[in-house]
mmCIF file of C-alpha atoms and ligand atoms in Angstrom:
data_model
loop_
_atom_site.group_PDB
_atom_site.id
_atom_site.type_symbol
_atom_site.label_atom_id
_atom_site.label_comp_id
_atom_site.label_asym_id
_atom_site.label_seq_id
_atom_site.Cartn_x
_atom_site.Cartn_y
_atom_site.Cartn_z
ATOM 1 C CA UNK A 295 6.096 20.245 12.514
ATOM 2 C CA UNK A 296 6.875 18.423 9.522
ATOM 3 C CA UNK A 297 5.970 14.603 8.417
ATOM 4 C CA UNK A 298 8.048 12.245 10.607
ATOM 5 C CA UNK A 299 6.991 8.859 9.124
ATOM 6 C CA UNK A 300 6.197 7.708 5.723
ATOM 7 C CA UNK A 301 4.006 4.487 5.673
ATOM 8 C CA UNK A 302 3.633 3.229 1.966
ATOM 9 C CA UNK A 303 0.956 0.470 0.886
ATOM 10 C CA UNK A 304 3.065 -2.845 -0.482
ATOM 11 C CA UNK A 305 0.934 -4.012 -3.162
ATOM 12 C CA UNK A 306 0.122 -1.777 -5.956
ATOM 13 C CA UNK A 307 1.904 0.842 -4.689
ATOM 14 C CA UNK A 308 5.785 0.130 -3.874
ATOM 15 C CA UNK A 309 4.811 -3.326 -6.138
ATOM 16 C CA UNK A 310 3.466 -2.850 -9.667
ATOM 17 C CA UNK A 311 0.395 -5.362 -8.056
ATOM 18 C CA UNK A 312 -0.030 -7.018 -11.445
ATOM 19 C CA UNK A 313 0.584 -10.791 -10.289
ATOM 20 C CA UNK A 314 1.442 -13.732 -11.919
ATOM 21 C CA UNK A 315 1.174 -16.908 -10.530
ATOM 22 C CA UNK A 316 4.343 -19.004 -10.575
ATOM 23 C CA UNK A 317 3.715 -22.187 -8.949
ATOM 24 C CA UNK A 318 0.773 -24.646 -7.775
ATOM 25 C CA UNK A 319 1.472 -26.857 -5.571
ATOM 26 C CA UNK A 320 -1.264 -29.620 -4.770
ATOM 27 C CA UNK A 321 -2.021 -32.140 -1.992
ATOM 28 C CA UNK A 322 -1.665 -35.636 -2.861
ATOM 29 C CA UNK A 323 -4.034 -36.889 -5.320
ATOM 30 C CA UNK A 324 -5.335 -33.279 -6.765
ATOM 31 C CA UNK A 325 -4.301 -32.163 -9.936
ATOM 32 C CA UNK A 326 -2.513 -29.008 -10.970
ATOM 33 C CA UNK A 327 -5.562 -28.263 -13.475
ATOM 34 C CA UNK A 328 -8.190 -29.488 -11.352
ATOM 35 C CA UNK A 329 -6.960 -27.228 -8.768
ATOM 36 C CA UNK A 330 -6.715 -24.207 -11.177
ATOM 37 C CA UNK A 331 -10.339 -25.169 -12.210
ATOM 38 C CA UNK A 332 -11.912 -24.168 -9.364
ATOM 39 C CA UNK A 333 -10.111 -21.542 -7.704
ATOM 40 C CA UNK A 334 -10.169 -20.082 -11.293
ATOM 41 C CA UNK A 335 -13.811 -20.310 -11.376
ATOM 42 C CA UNK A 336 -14.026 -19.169 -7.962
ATOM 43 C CA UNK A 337 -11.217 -15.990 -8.655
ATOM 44 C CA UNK A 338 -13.027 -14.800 -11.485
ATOM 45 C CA UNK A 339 -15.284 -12.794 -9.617
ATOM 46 C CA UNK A 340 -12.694 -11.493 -7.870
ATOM 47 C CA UNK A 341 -11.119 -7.795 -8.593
ATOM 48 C CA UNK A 342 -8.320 -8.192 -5.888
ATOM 49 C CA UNK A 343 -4.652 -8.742 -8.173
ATOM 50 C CA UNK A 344 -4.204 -12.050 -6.498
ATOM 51 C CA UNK A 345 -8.046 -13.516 -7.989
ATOM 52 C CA UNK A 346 -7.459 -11.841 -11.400
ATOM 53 C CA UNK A 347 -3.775 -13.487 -12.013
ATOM 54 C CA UNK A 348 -5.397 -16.698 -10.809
ATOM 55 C CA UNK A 349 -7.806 -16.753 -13.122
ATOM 56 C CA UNK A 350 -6.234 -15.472 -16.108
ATOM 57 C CA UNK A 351 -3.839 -18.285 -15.396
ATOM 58 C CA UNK A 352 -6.759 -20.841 -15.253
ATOM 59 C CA UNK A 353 -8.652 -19.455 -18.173
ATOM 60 C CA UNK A 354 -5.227 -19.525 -20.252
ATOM 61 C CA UNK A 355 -4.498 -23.366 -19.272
ATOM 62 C CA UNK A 356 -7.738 -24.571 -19.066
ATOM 63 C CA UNK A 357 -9.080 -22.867 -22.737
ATOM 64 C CA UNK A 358 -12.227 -20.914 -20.364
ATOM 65 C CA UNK A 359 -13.804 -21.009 -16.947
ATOM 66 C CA UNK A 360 -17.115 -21.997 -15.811
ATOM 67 C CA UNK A 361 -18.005 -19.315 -13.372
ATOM 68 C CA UNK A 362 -18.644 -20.064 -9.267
ATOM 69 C CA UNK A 363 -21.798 -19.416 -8.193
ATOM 70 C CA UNK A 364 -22.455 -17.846 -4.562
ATOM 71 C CA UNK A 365 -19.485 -16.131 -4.601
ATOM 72 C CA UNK A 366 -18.523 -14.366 -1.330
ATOM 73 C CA UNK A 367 -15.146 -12.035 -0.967
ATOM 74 C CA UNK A 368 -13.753 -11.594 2.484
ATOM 75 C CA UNK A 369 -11.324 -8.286 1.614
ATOM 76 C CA UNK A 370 -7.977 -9.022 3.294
ATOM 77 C CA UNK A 371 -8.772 -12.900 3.882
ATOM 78 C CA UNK A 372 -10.153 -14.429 0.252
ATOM 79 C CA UNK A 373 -13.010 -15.354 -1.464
ATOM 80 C CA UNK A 374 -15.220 -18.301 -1.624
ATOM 81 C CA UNK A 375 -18.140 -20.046 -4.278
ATOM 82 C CA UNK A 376 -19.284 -22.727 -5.384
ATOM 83 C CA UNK A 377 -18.124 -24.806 -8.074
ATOM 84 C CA UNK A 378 -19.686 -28.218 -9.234
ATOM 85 C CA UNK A 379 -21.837 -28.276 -6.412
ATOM 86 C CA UNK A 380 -18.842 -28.085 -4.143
ATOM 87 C CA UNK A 381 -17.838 -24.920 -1.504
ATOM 88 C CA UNK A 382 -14.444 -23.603 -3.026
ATOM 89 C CA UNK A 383 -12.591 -21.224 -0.840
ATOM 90 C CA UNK A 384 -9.413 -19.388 -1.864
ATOM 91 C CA UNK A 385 -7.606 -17.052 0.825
ATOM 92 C CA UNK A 386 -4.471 -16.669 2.604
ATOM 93 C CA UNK A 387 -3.241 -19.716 5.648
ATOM 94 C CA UNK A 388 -4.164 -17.393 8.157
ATOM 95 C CA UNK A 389 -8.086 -17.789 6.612
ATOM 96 C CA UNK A 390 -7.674 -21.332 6.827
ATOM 97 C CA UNK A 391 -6.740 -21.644 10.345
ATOM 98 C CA UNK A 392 -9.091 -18.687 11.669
ATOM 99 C CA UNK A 393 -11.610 -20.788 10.439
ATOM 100 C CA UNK A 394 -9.894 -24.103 11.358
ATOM 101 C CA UNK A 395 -9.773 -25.762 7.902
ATOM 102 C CA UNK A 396 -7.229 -28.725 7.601
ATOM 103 C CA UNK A 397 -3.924 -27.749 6.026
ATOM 104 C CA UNK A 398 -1.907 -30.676 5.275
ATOM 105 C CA UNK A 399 1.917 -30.017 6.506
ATOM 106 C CA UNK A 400 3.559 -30.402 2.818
ATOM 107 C CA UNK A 401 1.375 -27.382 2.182
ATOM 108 C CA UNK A 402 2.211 -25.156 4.955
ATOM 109 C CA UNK A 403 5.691 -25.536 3.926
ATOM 110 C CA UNK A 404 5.345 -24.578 0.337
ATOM 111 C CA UNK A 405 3.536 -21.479 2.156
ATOM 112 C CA UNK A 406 6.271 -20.764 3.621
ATOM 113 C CA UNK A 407 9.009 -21.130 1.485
ATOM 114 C CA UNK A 408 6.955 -18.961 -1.467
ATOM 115 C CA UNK A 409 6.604 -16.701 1.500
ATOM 116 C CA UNK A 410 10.230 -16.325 2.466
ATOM 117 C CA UNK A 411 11.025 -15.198 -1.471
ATOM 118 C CA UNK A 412 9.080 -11.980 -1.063
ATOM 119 C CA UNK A 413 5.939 -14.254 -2.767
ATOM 120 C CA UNK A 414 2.327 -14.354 -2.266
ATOM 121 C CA UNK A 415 1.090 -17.772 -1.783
ATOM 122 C CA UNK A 416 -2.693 -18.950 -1.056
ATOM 123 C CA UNK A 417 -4.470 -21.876 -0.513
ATOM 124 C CA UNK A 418 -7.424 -22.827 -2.446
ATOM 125 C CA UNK A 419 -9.585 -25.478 -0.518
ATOM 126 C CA UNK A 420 -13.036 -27.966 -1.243
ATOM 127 C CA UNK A 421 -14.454 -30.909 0.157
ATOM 128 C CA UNK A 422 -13.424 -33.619 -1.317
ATOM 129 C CA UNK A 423 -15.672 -36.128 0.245
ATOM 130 C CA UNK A 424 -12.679 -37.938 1.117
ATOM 131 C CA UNK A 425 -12.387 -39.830 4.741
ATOM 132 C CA UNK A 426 -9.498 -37.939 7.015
ATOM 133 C CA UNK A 427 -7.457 -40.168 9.315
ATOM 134 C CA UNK A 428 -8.990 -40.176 12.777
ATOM 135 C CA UNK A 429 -11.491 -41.973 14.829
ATOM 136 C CA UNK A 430 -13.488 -42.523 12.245
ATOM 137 C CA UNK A 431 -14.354 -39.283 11.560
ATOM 138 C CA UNK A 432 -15.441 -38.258 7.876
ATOM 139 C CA UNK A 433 -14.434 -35.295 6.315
ATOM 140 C CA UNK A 434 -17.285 -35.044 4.052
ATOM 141 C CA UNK A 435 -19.131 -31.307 4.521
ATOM 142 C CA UNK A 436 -15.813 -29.384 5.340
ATOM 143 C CA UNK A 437 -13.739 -28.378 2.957
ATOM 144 C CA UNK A 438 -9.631 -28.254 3.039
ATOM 145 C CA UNK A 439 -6.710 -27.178 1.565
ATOM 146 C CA UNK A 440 -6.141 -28.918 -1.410
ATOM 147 C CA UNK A 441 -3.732 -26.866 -3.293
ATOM 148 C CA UNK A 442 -1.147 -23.588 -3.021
ATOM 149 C CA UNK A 443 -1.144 -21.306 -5.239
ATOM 150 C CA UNK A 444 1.839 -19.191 -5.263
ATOM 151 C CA UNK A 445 1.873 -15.497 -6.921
ATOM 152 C CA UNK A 446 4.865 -13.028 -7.477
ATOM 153 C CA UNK A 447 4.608 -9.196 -7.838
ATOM 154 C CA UNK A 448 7.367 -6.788 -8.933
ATOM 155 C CA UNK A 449 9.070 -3.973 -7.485
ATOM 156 C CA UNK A 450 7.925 -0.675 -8.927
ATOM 157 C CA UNK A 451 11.502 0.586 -10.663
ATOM 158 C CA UNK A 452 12.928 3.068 -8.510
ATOM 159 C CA UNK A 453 10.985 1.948 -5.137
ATOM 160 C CA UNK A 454 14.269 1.372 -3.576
ATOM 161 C CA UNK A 455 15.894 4.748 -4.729
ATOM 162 C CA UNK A 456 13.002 6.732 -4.085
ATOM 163 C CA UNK A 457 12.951 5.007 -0.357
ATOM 164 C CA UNK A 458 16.615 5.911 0.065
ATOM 165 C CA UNK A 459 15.654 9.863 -0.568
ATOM 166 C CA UNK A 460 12.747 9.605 1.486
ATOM 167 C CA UNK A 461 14.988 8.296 3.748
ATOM 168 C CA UNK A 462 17.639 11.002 3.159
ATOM 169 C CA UNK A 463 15.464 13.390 4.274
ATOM 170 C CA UNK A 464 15.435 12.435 7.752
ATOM 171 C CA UNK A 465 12.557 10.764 7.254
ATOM 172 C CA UNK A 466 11.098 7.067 8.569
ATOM 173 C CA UNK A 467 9.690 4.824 6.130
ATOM 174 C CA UNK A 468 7.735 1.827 6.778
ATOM 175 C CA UNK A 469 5.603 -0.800 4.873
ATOM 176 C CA UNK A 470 1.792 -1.571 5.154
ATOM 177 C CA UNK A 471 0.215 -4.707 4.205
ATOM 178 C CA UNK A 472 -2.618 -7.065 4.395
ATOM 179 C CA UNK A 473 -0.100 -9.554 2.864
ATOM 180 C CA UNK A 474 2.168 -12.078 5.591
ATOM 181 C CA UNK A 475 4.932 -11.229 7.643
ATOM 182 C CA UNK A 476 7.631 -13.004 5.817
ATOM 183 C CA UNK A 477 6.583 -11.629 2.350
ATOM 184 C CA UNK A 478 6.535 -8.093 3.523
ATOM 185 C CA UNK A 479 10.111 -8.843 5.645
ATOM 186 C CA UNK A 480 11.508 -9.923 1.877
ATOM 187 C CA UNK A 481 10.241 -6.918 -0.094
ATOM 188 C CA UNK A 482 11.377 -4.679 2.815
ATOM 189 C CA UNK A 483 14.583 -6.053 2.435
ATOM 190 C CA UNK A 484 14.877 -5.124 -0.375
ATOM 191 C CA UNK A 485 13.759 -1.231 -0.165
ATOM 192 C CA UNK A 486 16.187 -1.451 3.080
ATOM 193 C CA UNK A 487 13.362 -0.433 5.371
ATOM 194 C CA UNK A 488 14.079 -1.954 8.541
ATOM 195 C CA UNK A 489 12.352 -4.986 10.170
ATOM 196 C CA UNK A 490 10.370 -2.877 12.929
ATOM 197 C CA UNK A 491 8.893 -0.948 10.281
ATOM 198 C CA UNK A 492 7.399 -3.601 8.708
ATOM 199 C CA UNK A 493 3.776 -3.578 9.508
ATOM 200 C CA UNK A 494 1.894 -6.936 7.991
ATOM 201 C CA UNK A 495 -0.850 -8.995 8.060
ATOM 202 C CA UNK A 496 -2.721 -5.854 8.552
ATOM 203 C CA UNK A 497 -6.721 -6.656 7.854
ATOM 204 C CA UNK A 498 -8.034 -4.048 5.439
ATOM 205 C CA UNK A 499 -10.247 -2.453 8.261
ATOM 206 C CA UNK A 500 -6.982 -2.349 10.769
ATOM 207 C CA UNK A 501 -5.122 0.139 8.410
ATOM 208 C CA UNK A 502 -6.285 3.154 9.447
ATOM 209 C CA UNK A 503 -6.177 1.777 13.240
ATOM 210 C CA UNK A 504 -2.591 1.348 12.780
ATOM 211 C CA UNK A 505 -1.875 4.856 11.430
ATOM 212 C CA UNK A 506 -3.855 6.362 14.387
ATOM 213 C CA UNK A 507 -1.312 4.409 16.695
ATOM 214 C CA UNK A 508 2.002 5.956 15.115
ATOM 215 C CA UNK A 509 -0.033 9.242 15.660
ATOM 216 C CA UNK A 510 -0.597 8.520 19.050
ATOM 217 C CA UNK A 511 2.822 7.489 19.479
ATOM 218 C CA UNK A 512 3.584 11.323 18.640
ATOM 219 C CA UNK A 513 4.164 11.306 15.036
ATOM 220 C CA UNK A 514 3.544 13.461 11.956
ATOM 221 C CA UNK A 515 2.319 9.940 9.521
ATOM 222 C CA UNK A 516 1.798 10.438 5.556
ATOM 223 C CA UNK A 517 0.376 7.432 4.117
ATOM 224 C CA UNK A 518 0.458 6.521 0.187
ATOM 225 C CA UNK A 519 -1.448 3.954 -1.163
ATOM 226 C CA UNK A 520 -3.228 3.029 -3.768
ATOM 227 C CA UNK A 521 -6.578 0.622 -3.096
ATOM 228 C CA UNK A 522 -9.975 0.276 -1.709
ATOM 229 C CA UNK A 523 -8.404 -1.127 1.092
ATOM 230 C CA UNK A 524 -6.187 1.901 1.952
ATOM 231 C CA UNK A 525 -8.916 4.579 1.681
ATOM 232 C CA UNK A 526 -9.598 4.814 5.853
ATOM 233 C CA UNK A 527 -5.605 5.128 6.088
ATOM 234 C CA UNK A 528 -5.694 7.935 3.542
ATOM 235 C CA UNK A 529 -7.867 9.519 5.292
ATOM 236 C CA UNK A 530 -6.538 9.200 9.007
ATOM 237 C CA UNK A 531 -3.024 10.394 8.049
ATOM 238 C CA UNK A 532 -1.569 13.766 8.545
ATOM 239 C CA UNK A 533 -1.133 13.672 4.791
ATOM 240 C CA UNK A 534 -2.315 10.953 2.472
ATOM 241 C CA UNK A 535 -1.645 10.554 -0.894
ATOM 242 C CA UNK A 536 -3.027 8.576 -3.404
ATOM 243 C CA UNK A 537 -1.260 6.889 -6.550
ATOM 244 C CA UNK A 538 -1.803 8.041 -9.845
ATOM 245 C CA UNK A 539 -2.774 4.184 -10.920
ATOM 246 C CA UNK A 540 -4.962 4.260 -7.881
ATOM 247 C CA UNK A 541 -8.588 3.293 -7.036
ATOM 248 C CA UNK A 542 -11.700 6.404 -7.076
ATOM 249 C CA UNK A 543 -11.947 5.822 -3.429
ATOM 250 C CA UNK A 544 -8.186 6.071 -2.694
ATOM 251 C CA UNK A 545 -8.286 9.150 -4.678
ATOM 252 C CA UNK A 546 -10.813 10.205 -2.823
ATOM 253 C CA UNK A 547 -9.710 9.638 0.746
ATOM 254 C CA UNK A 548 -6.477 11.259 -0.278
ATOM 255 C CA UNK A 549 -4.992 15.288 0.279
ATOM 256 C CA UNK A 550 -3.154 14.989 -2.654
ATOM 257 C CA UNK A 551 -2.841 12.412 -5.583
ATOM 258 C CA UNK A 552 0.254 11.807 -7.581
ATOM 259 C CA UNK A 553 -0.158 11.990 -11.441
ATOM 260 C CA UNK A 554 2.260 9.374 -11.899
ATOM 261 C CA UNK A 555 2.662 6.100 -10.171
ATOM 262 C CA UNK A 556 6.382 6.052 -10.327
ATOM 263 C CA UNK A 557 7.532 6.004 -6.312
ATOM 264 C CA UNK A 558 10.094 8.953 -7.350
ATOM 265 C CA UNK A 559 6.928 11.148 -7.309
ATOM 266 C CA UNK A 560 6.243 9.968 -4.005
ATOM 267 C CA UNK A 561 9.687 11.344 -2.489
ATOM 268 C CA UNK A 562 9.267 14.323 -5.014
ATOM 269 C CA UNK A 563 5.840 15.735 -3.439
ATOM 270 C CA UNK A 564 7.763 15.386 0.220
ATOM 271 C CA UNK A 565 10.406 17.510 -1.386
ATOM 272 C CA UNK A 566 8.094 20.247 -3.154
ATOM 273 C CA UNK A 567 6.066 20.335 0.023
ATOM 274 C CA UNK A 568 8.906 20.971 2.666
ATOM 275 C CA UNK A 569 9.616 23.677 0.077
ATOM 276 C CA UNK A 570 6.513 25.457 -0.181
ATOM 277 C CA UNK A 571 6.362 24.891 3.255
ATOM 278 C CA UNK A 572 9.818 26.294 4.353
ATOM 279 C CA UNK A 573 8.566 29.675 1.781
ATOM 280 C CA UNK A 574 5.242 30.071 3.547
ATOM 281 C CA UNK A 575 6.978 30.319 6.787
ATOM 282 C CA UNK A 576 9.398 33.272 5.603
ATOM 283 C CA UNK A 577 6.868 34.815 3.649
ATOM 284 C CA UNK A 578 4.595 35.361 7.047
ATOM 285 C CA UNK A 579 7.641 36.238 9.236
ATOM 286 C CA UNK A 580 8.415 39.142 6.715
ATOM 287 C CA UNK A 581 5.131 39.830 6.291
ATOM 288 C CA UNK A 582 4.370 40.294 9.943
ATOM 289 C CA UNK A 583 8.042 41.433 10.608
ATOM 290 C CA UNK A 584 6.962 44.300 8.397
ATOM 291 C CA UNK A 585 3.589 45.253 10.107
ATOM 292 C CA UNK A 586 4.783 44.974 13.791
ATOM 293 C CA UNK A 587 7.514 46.804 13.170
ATOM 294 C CA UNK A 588 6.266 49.976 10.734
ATOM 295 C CA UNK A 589 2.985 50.211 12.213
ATOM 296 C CA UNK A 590 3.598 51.336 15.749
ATOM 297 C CA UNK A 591 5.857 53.408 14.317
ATOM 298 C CA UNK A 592 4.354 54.614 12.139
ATOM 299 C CA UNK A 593 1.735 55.777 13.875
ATOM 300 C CA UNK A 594 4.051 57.254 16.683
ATOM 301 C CA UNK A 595 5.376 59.251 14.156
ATOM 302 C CA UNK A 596 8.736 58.095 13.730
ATOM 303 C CA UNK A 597 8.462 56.840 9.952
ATOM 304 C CA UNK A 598 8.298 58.774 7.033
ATOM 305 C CA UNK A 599 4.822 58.029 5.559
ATOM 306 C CA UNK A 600 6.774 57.802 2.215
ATOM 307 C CA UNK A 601 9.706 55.572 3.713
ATOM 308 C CA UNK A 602 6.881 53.307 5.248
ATOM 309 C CA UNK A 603 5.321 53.026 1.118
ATOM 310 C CA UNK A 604 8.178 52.225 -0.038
ATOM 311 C CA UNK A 605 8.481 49.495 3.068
ATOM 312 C CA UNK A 606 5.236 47.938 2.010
ATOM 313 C CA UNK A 607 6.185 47.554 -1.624
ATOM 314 C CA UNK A 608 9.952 45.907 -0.724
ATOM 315 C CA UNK A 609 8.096 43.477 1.576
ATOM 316 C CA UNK A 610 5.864 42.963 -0.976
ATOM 317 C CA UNK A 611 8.477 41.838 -2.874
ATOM 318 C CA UNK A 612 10.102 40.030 -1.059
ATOM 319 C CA UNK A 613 7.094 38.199 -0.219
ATOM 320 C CA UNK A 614 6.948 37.370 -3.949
ATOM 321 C CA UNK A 615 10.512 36.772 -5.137
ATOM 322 C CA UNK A 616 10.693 34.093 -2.310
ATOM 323 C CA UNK A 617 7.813 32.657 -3.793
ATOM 324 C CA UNK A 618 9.542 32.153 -7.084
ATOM 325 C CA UNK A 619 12.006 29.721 -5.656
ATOM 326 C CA UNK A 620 9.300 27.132 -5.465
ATOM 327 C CA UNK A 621 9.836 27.380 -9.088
ATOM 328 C CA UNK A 622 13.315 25.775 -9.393
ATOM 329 C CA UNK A 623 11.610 22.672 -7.925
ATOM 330 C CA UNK A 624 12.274 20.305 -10.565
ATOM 331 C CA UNK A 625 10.722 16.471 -10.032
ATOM 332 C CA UNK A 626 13.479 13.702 -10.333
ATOM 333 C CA UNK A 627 12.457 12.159 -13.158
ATOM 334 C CA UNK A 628 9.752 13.616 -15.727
ATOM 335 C CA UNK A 629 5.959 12.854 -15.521
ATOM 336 C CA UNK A 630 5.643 10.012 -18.109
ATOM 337 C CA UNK A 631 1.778 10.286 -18.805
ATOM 338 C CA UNK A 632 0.474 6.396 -17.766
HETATM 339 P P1 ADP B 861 -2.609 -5.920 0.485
HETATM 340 O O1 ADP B 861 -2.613 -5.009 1.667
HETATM 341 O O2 ADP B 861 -1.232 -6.504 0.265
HETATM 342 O O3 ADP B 861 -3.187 -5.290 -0.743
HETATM 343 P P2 ADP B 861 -5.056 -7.438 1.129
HETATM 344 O O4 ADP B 861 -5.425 -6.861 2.443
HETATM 345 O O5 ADP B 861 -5.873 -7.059 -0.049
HETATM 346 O O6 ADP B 861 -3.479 -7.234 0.852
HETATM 347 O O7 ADP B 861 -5.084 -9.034 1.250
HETATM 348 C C1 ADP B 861 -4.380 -9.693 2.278
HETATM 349 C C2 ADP B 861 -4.297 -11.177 2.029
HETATM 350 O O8 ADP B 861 -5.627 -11.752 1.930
HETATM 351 C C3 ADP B 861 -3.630 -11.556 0.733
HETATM 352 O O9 ADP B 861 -2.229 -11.595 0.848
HETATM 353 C C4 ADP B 861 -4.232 -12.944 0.487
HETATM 354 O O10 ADP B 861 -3.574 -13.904 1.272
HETATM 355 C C5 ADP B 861 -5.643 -12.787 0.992
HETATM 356 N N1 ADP B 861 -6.581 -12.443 -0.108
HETATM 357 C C6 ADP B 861 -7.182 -11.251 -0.314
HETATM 358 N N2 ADP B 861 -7.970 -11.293 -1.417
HETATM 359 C C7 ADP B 861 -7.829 -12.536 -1.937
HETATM 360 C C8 ADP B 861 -8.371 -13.220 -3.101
HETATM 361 N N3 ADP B 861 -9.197 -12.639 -3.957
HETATM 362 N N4 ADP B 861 -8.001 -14.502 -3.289
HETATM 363 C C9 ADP B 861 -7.164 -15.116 -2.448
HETATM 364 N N5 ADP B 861 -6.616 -14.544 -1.353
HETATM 365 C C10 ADP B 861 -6.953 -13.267 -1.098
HETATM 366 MG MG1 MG B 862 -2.463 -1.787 -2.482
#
C-alpha cells in the first residue's frame, strides 16, 4: 500500500517561519513601547519564531533589551518572566483563558481579526496593579492582557504548486499546527487544502496523537515537518520526513530528510519513491517469476541446463535495466544548496 495522506507542519515548513511582527495593539492606557519592553525582554529567551521576531522588533525600537529573569517556556502555549519585578507572560488567547487571565474585549477582537488574515497574533500580559471593575475586587497579583502582538509569516514559494502535485497524485494533504484555527483555515486557503483537513491548535505533545488517529482511521500518513515540536509526529508516521532547514531532532525522528527546504522537494521524494517503489515490485515478480518457473523444471528435466543460463542472465538483466529507469527521475526544480 502506498501513502494515502500527506500531513505537512504550517510553520517553518509550508511557511518560511521567519516572523515579523506587524502590529501591536494595546489596552487602554499601555504604550506600544512599554508593551514591546517587556514581552521583548521576556521573548528574548525564547527560540520559538514568534519570541525571536518579538524581540528583534523590541531590541530594534527600543535601542536594547534588559533581559527577564525566571523565564519559563510553555512549548505550544508561550513563555513567561519577570521583568521590573513584575510576572510578564506572552502566549497565545487560548493560554490566557486556560489559565483564566482577563482579556479585555477590544483585544480579543484584534485577535481575531489578525487571525482571520492567515496572522499570528499573541497577547503579552502583567499586573498592572491597577483596580478592575467589580465588587471591589483588586487586580493587584494577577496579571492580564495588556497588549496584542500580531506576527505574519510567508508562504514558502511553490507551497501551493507543490500541494497541487501532491495532490495530483491522488494523494490527501492536510495541515498541522499548534497555531489557531482561523490562521491555519487562511493559509489553507490558500494551498487549497480543504477545511476538514485542517488540523489546528494542536499542542506540541498532541502531534503525534493525531497522526496515530489518521492511522487508526486506516491510513498510510507521511508527515513533514520541520521543529522540535514535530519530532514524535516524525516518528509515528508511516514515513516522516524532515526539512532540510530543519531542527537535529526533526532530523532525527525522520526516515528521510530533504536537502532542500523548497516544498517542491517534498512532492518530488513522493514521486521518486512511488518509483523506486513501483521498480522493486517488478524486479521481485521477475525475479521470482524466473525461479518458480525454471527451477521445477529444471530439475524435472525439461530445460536445457544451457537455456536455463542463459534464463538467469536475461532476468538478470532485466532485473537491472528496470532499475535504470529510476534514473530518468529528474526533481522539479534543481537543489539550490541553502
Ligand atoms: P506551530 O505548530 O505553528 O509551530 P507551536 O505549537 O510552536 O506552533 O505554538 C502554538 C502557539 O503557541 C503559537 O501560535 C503561539 O500562540 C503560542 N506560542 C508558542 N511559543 C510562543 C512564544 N515563544 N511566545 C508567544 N507565544 C507562543
Ligand atoms: Mg514548524
Amino acid at each position: 500500500r502506498w501513502v494515502q495522506m500527506v500531513v505537512l507542519d504550517k510553520t517553518g515548513t509550508v511557511t518560511t517561519g521567519s516572523m515579523r511582527l506587524v502590529a501591536v495593539t494595546t489596552a487602554p492606557g499601555v504604550g506600544e513601547d512599554e508593551a514591546l519592553r517587556r514581552a521583548g525582554a521576556v521573548e528574548d529567551s525564547s527560540e520559538h519564531p514568534i519570541g525571536l521576531a518579538i524581540a528583534r522588533e523590541a531590541a530594534a525600537r527600543l535601542g536594547g533589551l534588559h533581559p527577564a529573569t525566571g523565564f519559563e517556556s510553555r512549548p505550544g502555549s508561550g513563555v513567561r518572566g519577570i521583568v521590573d519585578d513584575r510576572a510578564v507572560i506572552v502566549g497565545s488567547l487560548d493560554f490566557f483563558d486556560r489559565r483564566s487571565l482577563p482579556v479585555l474585549p477590544a483585544l480579543r477582537r484584534a485577535v481575531t481579526a489578525a487571525e482571520t488574515e492567515g496572522q499570528t497574533a499573541v497577547l503579552a500580559g502583567w499586573d498592572d496593579g491597577a483596580v478592575q471593575g467589580g465588587a471591589g475586587q483588586s487586580g493587584a497579583g494577577q496579571e492580564r492582557a495588556q497588549a496584542v502582538l500580531v506576527l505574519a509569516d510567508t508562504l514558502r514559494p511553490g507551497a501551493a504548486e507543490a500541494v497541487a502535485r501532491i495532490q495530483r497524485m491522488g494523494i490527501r494533504v492536510a495541515l498541522l499546527t499548534g497555531d489557531s484555527e482561523r490562521a491555519a483555515r487562511a493559509v489553507a486557503a490558500q494551498l487549497r487544502i480543504a477545511p476538514e483537513y485542517v488540523l489546528a491548535r494542536v499542542r506540541p505533545e498532541e502531534k503525534a496523537n493525531v497522526i496515530r488517529g489518521l492511522q487508526g482511521d486506516g491510513l498510510q500518513v507521511a508527515m513533514v515537518g520541520d521543529g522540535v515540536n514535530d519530532a514524535a509526529a516524525l516518528a509515528q508516521a508511516d514515513l516522516g520526513m524532515a526539512t532540510g532547514t530543519g531542527t537535529d531532532a526533526a532530523i532525527g525522528a525522520a526516515d528521510l530528510t530533504l536537502v532542500s527546504s523548497d516544498p517542491h522537494a517534498i512532492a518530488d521524494a513522493l514521486v521518486l519513491a512511488r518509483v523506486t517503489l513501483s521498480v522493486i515490485r517488478a524486479n521481485l515478480a521477475w525475479a521470482f517469476g524466473y525461479n518458480v518457473i525454471a527451477i521445477p523444471m529444471a530439475a524435472l528435466g525439461f530445460l536445457n541446463p544451457l537455456i536455463a543460463g542463459l534464463a538467469m542472465s536475461v532476468s538478470s538483466l532485466v532485473v537491472s535495466g528496470n532499475s535504470l529507469q529510476i534514473r530518468r527521475f529528474r526533481p522539479k526544480r534543481p537543489v539550490v544548496p541553502e
